[in-house]
Amino acid sequence: MVRHGGRSEVTTRRPSGPRVQRAPGPARGANQRRGPAAALRSALSGRSVAGQVFVLQVVIVLLLVVAAVVALVLQVRHDSTIEARNRSVAVAEAFANAPGTREALDDPDPTAVLQPRAEAAREATGVDFIVVMNTDGTRYTHPFPDRIGKKFVGTLQPALAGGVVTEEIDGTIGPLVQAVVPIKDDDGKVVGLVSAGITTENVGGTANEQLPVLLAAGAAGLALAMAGTALVSRRLLRQTHGLGPNEMTRMYEHHDAVLHAVREGVMIVGDGGRLLLANDEAHRLLDLPADATGRQVRDLGLAPDTADLLASGRMATDEVHRVGDRLLAVNQRPTDLQGAPAGSVATLRDSTELRALSGRAETARERLNMLYDAGVEIGTSLDVARTAEELAELAVPRFADFATVDLFEAVLSGGQPDLGADVRRTAVSGIRKDAPLYPLGQQIRLVPSSPQARAVRSGQAVLEPRLSEAPGWRAQDLERSAQVVEYGIHSLIAVPLRAGSLVLGVVSFWRSEKPEPFDADELALAEELVARAAVSIDNARRYTREHSMAVTLQRSLLPRNLPEQNALEIAYRYLPAQAGVGGDWFDVLPLSGARVALVVGDVVGHGLHAAATMGRLRTAVHNFSALDLPPDELLSLLDELVGRIDQDETVEGGSAPVTGATCLYAIYDPVSRTCTVARAGHPPPALIHPDGSVEFADVPAGPPLGLGGLPFETVDLELAEGSRLVLYTDGLVEDRERDIDVGLELLRSALEQADDSPEDTCRVVLDSRLTARSSDDIALIVARTRALDADRVAEWQVPSDPAAVADVRAEVTRRLAHWGLDELTFATELILSELVTNAIRYGGDPIHVRMLRDRTLICEVFDSSSTSPHLRYAAMTDEGGRGLFLVAQLAERWGTRYTPEGKVIWAEQPLP
């Protein structure tokens, strides 16, 4: 009992029960089947581990049940006392402070007033008594009336002092708890006392009634615990094979000794990839942390492939994994067989002794792969510089840290190398860009003592294992050599690029990252690698030479400068194919009468044969155009020529026939602004009107040249001054990836965006990249038309009368005076007199005379006869026959052209 501030309290502590901890079982063994009764008897015998565990668990459960009952009884008693104290205090204070209680003390007969109230309150609150007394302790009320007026049994002093008293006593009605509280008047003076009490039996009766149930529950729990313990013991008996503690201890000691003594790593990984066990050898081989047990395998810092294998639990047999500087052979088997727990057991064997052999095999494999890649990746193009770059890029970083390729100048242009000439750095590749080696494109004169010069001179590879100790290499460039060594480059292999008997250059391999210098095996690999690349570089060199020859031939066959003329303002572009030489050509040919002929052609195929055929066709067009033939007749003659070329090639058998040739021929007349066009299998011309609109002229295609038997058709196009005529070859609008119609629409879009000038039109068309130009040449001509002013043209109709010649001379004189060409009057009168006289004498009506003032003075006489005049030398006795001779002497050029209505004889004189 403890008192606090005048109030007495009794407290009781609840006893705490012992903790139970389950010990882990031993390792799994083979199952041993026994009957339930035999297993239970063995467990109860106490000799085996299972029996001892059974007895121990039964004792622990029994103690727990007893402790729980005792604790409950003590707790019930303690709670009953507390409840009795609290209730008695509450009832006593409530009655002492109830209305009328204090006033009743002043009544002559307090008992008559207070006794009924006290009994009613006692019955209502469930306490055993409520006693009201005066300050002397004389009772006014009591459940037994015969005790009224007697002294109260208990402690009153704290209550008389104004406090509350609670105490446990053995009263006449048994052990009880009673409380005494004061009754105070308005001034706080104690004028009486009230005591309430209750027996502990009444408070704790319910708990006492539940005690048998608790005991029964404890007995049932004890029975269940014994049954469960029997089952556990039975399973433990099966797992321990009935071994006793000493036998189990010896078995585990031997198990640990064997597990940690073997020179093979052992790991047990549970379900989910958690490491359950690893012996000392496994810790050493895998460099496991000290707290590895219980952690996830993937979190132990192992290599990804090794961690994946151990965490997967899959079956593996002698699977080799590299762990640090070791090669481990891993065997793994799952443990979830015959009902065992899920997981896996892995053994690890150190096979580092195989590392050297494996390393050599891996090195050989890498070298074979590099040589294979060299055959695939080097020589993808027939470009010498690009092939050298491919060699350098392949070698870095797989073989060397830096690689340089130096070729003789002649090799780059396709010629024969000169061993005494300088070399040019053609390719550079490295792991970094700041190496102090000679830069790309620099011309280098090799010092005879340098490894590169020795390799070129001897034709054999040269190894310099330590550049810092190689004076011959340093002599090449003392300052740069010092920078190279300071940079960290320490070893060099120089290999000549040898193709047959030719040495094309030298390849240098430099090492800086690996501390070991190049060795003899790497020297042999470098020779093999360069030997394969040399074949590709030599092929590119040969191709470059042949391509240069073909391009030179092609350039020589194409027009170098366009002839002077006033009818058209012309711009052109010619772009050869990226691979091979094609047969595209174009020409601008001045004709009589201020006319100009435009021609574009294409010979199918590439190479020297196509270029040579193109030259023959271009020459033929030049010759045919000199005859002033219409476009359709010229194409017919050209078609016959191609047919004869094919026949000649077939008879010789040394060259392929012309498998396809196309041509477009157009004649523009600036006087009539008419353009006559014919084409043989060629794309149609594009026409840009002065307002910028674009259309493709509807010109009958005609068959390609060489087929024969089919006529060609012409179309007359009347072009406004300032129109642009666009002629091109099919390489501009057609390739393997799209149809020609798509290319024509792209060309139309480009032409619509161009300005008026022919130069800008060419630029816009090529900048639009209509084609990649990878397979065919492109020829493009843009001609803007001009018109000859009417003031520069003079025409007369001449009657068929010799007397009309005088009138013609007079008209010519006046027109020349108007043009300011008086100096040409005599010669022009003589030329026209002879031509008109011949037309009147030998030709037919109508006769027409025209004079044009262009870059030259042009005189033309038209008649309806198709008889061709011939120049001849007259004898001394001849009266005539000197007219054309005089014309040829006075004119710069003269000739005849035929029209559907007859012929025209023309003559040109240079302007003064």
PDB file of C-alpha atoms in Angstrom, residues 97-233:
ATOM      1  CA  ASN A  97     -21.470  15.927  -1.346  1.00  0.00           C
ATOM      2  CA  ALA A  98     -25.081  14.924  -2.060  1.00  0.00           C
ATOM      3  CA  PRO A  99     -27.692  17.613  -1.320  1.00  0.00           C
ATOM      4  CA  GLY A 100     -29.062  17.411   2.220  1.00  0.00           C
ATOM      5  CA  THR A 101     -26.268  15.306   3.649  1.00  0.00           C
ATOM      6  CA  ARG A 102     -24.610  18.145   5.566  1.00  0.00           C
ATOM      7  CA  GLU A 103     -27.973  19.649   6.642  1.00  0.00           C
ATOM      8  CA  ALA A 104     -29.051  16.246   7.977  1.00  0.00           C
ATOM      9  CA  LEU A 105     -26.190  16.341  10.462  1.00  0.00           C
ATOM     10  CA  ASP A 106     -27.843  19.367  12.119  1.00  0.00           C
ATOM     11  CA  ASP A 107     -31.124  17.529  12.480  1.00  0.00           C
ATOM     12  CA  PRO A 108     -32.090  16.384  15.967  1.00  0.00           C
ATOM     13  CA  ASP A 109     -32.261  12.827  14.625  1.00  0.00           C
ATOM     14  CA  PRO A 110     -29.682  12.466  11.825  1.00  0.00           C
ATOM     15  CA  THR A 111     -30.203   8.713  11.628  1.00  0.00           C
ATOM     16  CA  ALA A 112     -33.860   9.074  10.692  1.00  0.00           C
ATOM     17  CA  VAL A 113     -32.888  11.254   7.746  1.00  0.00           C
ATOM     18  CA  LEU A 114     -29.665   9.626   6.596  1.00  0.00           C
ATOM     19  CA  GLN A 115     -30.327   5.901   7.124  1.00  0.00           C
ATOM     20  CA  PRO A 116     -32.859   5.526   4.303  1.00  0.00           C
ATOM     21  CA  ARG A 117     -30.723   7.540   1.961  1.00  0.00           C
ATOM     22  CA  ALA A 118     -27.600   5.547   2.801  1.00  0.00           C
ATOM     23  CA  GLU A 119     -29.306   2.225   2.219  1.00  0.00           C
ATOM     24  CA  ALA A 120     -30.798   3.370  -1.077  1.00  0.00           C
ATOM     25  CA  ALA A 121     -27.400   4.614  -2.239  1.00  0.00           C
ATOM     26  CA  ARG A 122     -25.727   1.367  -1.098  1.00  0.00           C
ATOM     27  CA  GLU A 123     -28.101  -0.759  -3.080  1.00  0.00           C
ATOM     28  CA  ALA A 124     -27.806   1.515  -6.125  1.00  0.00           C
ATOM     29  CA  THR A 125     -23.999   1.555  -6.169  1.00  0.00           C
ATOM     30  CA  GLY A 126     -23.347  -2.087  -5.239  1.00  0.00           C
ATOM     31  CA  VAL A 127     -21.102  -1.310  -2.266  1.00  0.00           C
ATOM     32  CA  ASP A 128     -21.363  -3.316   0.933  1.00  0.00           C
ATOM     33  CA  PHE A 129     -21.946  -0.378   3.307  1.00  0.00           C
ATOM     34  CA  ILE A 130     -22.262   3.403   3.512  1.00  0.00           C
ATOM     35  CA  VAL A 131     -21.686   4.788   7.017  1.00  0.00           C
ATOM     36  CA  VAL A 132     -22.253   8.444   8.018  1.00  0.00           C
ATOM     37  CA  MET A 133     -20.665   9.505  11.318  1.00  0.00           C
ATOM     38  CA  ASN A 134     -19.853  12.592  13.246  1.00  0.00           C
ATOM     39  CA  THR A 135     -16.356  13.836  13.785  1.00  0.00           C
ATOM     40  CA  ASP A 136     -15.984  11.558  16.807  1.00  0.00           C
ATOM     41  CA  GLY A 137     -16.576   8.468  14.702  1.00  0.00           C
ATOM     42  CA  THR A 138     -20.095   7.729  16.022  1.00  0.00           C
ATOM     43  CA  ARG A 139     -22.152   6.063  13.318  1.00  0.00           C
ATOM     44  CA  TYR A 140     -25.445   7.585  12.132  1.00  0.00           C
ATOM     45  CA  THR A 141     -26.053   4.885   9.512  1.00  0.00           C
ATOM     46  CA  HIS A 142     -25.096   1.264   8.939  1.00  0.00           C
ATOM     47  CA  PRO A 143     -26.474  -1.710   6.967  1.00  0.00           C
ATOM     48  CA  PHE A 144     -26.977  -3.403  10.338  1.00  0.00           C
ATOM     49  CA  PRO A 145     -29.147  -1.069  12.530  1.00  0.00           C
ATOM     50  CA  ASP A 146     -27.816  -2.539  15.757  1.00  0.00           C
ATOM     51  CA  ARG A 147     -24.428  -1.005  14.992  1.00  0.00           C
ATOM     52  CA  ILE A 148     -25.749   2.548  14.661  1.00  0.00           C
ATOM     53  CA  GLY A 149     -24.456   4.765  17.461  1.00  0.00           C
ATOM     54  CA  LYS A 150     -21.283   2.750  17.863  1.00  0.00           C
ATOM     55  CA  LYS A 151     -17.776   3.850  17.014  1.00  0.00           C
ATOM     56  CA  PHE A 152     -16.488   3.445  13.472  1.00  0.00           C
ATOM     57  CA  VAL A 153     -13.612   0.987  13.028  1.00  0.00           C
ATOM     58  CA  GLY A 154     -10.898   2.536  10.910  1.00  0.00           C
ATOM     59  CA  THR A 155      -8.541   5.455  10.455  1.00  0.00           C
ATOM     60  CA  LEU A 156     -10.243   8.895  10.716  1.00  0.00           C
ATOM     61  CA  GLN A 157      -7.471  11.404  11.294  1.00  0.00           C
ATOM     62  CA  PRO A 158      -6.592  12.113   7.603  1.00  0.00           C
ATOM     63  CA  ALA A 159     -10.300  12.569   6.834  1.00  0.00           C
ATOM     64  CA  LEU A 160     -10.768  14.971   9.821  1.00  0.00           C
ATOM     65  CA  ALA A 161      -7.873  16.949   8.306  1.00  0.00           C
ATOM     66  CA  GLY A 162      -9.807  17.217   5.052  1.00  0.00           C
ATOM     67  CA  GLY A 163      -8.177  14.302   3.190  1.00  0.00           C
ATOM     68  CA  VAL A 164      -9.391  10.988   1.869  1.00  0.00           C
ATOM     69  CA  VAL A 165      -8.525   7.695   3.485  1.00  0.00           C
ATOM     70  CA  THR A 166      -8.539   4.304   1.702  1.00  0.00           C
ATOM     71  CA  GLU A 167      -7.505   1.132   3.397  1.00  0.00           C
ATOM     72  CA  GLU A 168      -7.860  -2.619   3.255  1.00  0.00           C
ATOM     73  CA  ILE A 169      -9.170  -4.310   6.428  1.00  0.00           C
ATOM     74  CA  ASP A 170     -10.720  -7.544   7.516  1.00  0.00           C
ATOM     75  CA  GLY A 171     -14.183  -6.498   8.569  1.00  0.00           C
ATOM     76  CA  THR A 172     -17.104  -8.384  10.032  1.00  0.00           C
ATOM     77  CA  ILE A 173     -18.257  -9.127   6.441  1.00  0.00           C
ATOM     78  CA  GLY A 174     -14.807 -10.294   5.281  1.00  0.00           C
ATOM     79  CA  PRO A 175     -11.769  -8.651   3.569  1.00  0.00           C
ATOM     80  CA  LEU A 176     -12.827  -5.343   2.240  1.00  0.00           C
ATOM     81  CA  VAL A 177     -11.613  -1.936   1.024  1.00  0.00           C
ATOM     82  CA  GLN A 178     -13.127   1.104   2.649  1.00  0.00           C
ATOM     83  CA  ALA A 179     -12.794   4.825   2.086  1.00  0.00           C
ATOM     84  CA  VAL A 180     -13.453   7.710   4.504  1.00  0.00           C
ATOM     85  CA  VAL A 181     -14.153  11.234   3.199  1.00  0.00           C
ATOM     86  CA  PRO A 182     -15.043  14.433   5.101  1.00  0.00           C
ATOM     87  CA  ILE A 183     -18.330  16.374   5.049  1.00  0.00           C
ATOM     88  CA  LYS A 184     -17.569  20.081   5.049  1.00  0.00           C
ATOM     89  CA  ASP A 185     -19.708  23.105   5.677  1.00  0.00           C
ATOM     90  CA  ASP A 186     -19.605  26.291   3.655  1.00  0.00           C
ATOM     91  CA  ASP A 187     -16.549  27.476   5.526  1.00  0.00           C
ATOM     92  CA  GLY A 188     -14.598  24.307   4.727  1.00  0.00           C
ATOM     93  CA  LYS A 189     -14.846  22.968   8.260  1.00  0.00           C
ATOM     94  CA  VAL A 190     -15.206  19.217   8.655  1.00  0.00           C
ATOM     95  CA  VAL A 191     -18.599  18.596  10.327  1.00  0.00           C
ATOM     96  CA  GLY A 192     -18.931  14.886   9.600  1.00  0.00           C
ATOM     97  CA  LEU A 193     -17.543  11.828   7.863  1.00  0.00           C
ATOM     98  CA  VAL A 194     -18.811   9.340   5.254  1.00  0.00           C
ATOM     99  CA  SER A 195     -17.308   5.887   4.790  1.00  0.00           C
ATOM    100  CA  ALA A 196     -18.085   3.464   1.947  1.00  0.00           C
ATOM    101  CA  GLY A 197     -16.720  -0.028   1.670  1.00  0.00           C
ATOM    102  CA  ILE A 198     -16.878  -3.064  -0.585  1.00  0.00           C
ATOM    103  CA  THR A 199     -15.538  -6.549  -0.196  1.00  0.00           C
ATOM    104  CA  THR A 200     -12.930  -7.740  -2.724  1.00  0.00           C
ATOM    105  CA  GLU A 201     -14.963 -10.898  -3.214  1.00  0.00           C
ATOM    106  CA  ASN A 202     -17.791  -8.925  -4.770  1.00  0.00           C
ATOM    107  CA  VAL A 203     -15.393  -7.050  -7.132  1.00  0.00           C
ATOM    108  CA  GLY A 204     -13.373 -10.071  -8.374  1.00  0.00           C
ATOM    109  CA  GLY A 205     -16.128 -12.611  -8.460  1.00  0.00           C
ATOM    110  CA  THR A 206     -16.473 -12.626 -12.252  1.00  0.00           C
ATOM    111  CA  ALA A 207     -12.792 -13.294 -12.795  1.00  0.00           C
ATOM    112  CA  ASN A 208     -12.881 -16.100 -10.232  1.00  0.00           C
ATOM    113  CA  GLU A 209     -15.766 -17.645 -12.140  1.00  0.00           C
ATOM    114  CA  GLN A 210     -13.654 -17.582 -15.370  1.00  0.00           C
ATOM    115  CA  LEU A 211     -10.652 -19.241 -13.764  1.00  0.00           C
ATOM    116  CA  PRO A 212     -11.832 -22.832 -14.526  1.00  0.00           C
ATOM    117  CA  VAL A 213     -12.352 -21.866 -18.170  1.00  0.00           C
ATOM    118  CA  LEU A 214      -8.833 -20.481 -18.258  1.00  0.00           C
ATOM    119  CA  LEU A 215      -7.435 -23.641 -16.767  1.00  0.00           C
ATOM    120  CA  ALA A 216      -9.296 -25.727 -19.315  1.00  0.00           C
ATOM    121  CA  ALA A 217      -7.999 -23.575 -22.161  1.00  0.00           C
ATOM    122  CA  GLY A 218      -4.479 -23.925 -20.821  1.00  0.00           C
ATOM    123  CA  ALA A 219      -4.855 -27.694 -20.713  1.00  0.00           C
ATOM    124  CA  ALA A 220      -6.136 -27.731 -24.301  1.00  0.00           C
ATOM    125  CA  GLY A 221      -3.230 -25.526 -25.395  1.00  0.00           C
ATOM    126  CA  LEU A 222      -0.837 -27.863 -23.614  1.00  0.00           C
ATOM    127  CA  ALA A 223      -2.332 -30.846 -25.451  1.00  0.00           C
ATOM    128  CA  LEU A 224      -2.120 -29.106 -28.836  1.00  0.00           C
ATOM    129  CA  ALA A 225       1.413 -28.016 -28.103  1.00  0.00           C
ATOM    130  CA  MET A 226       2.400 -31.576 -27.255  1.00  0.00           C
ATOM    131  CA  ALA A 227       0.803 -32.824 -30.487  1.00  0.00           C
ATOM    132  CA  GLY A 228       2.585 -30.170 -32.538  1.00  0.00           C
ATOM    133  CA  THR A 229       5.824 -30.885 -30.718  1.00  0.00           C
ATOM    134  CA  ALA A 230       5.397 -34.555 -31.534  1.00  0.00           C
ATOM    135  CA  LEU A 231       5.009 -33.728 -35.240  1.00  0.00           C
ATOM    136  CA  VAL A 232       8.058 -31.451 -35.187  1.00  0.00           C
ATOM    137  CA  SER A 233      10.046 -34.064 -33.366  1.00  0.00           C
TER     138      SER A 233
END
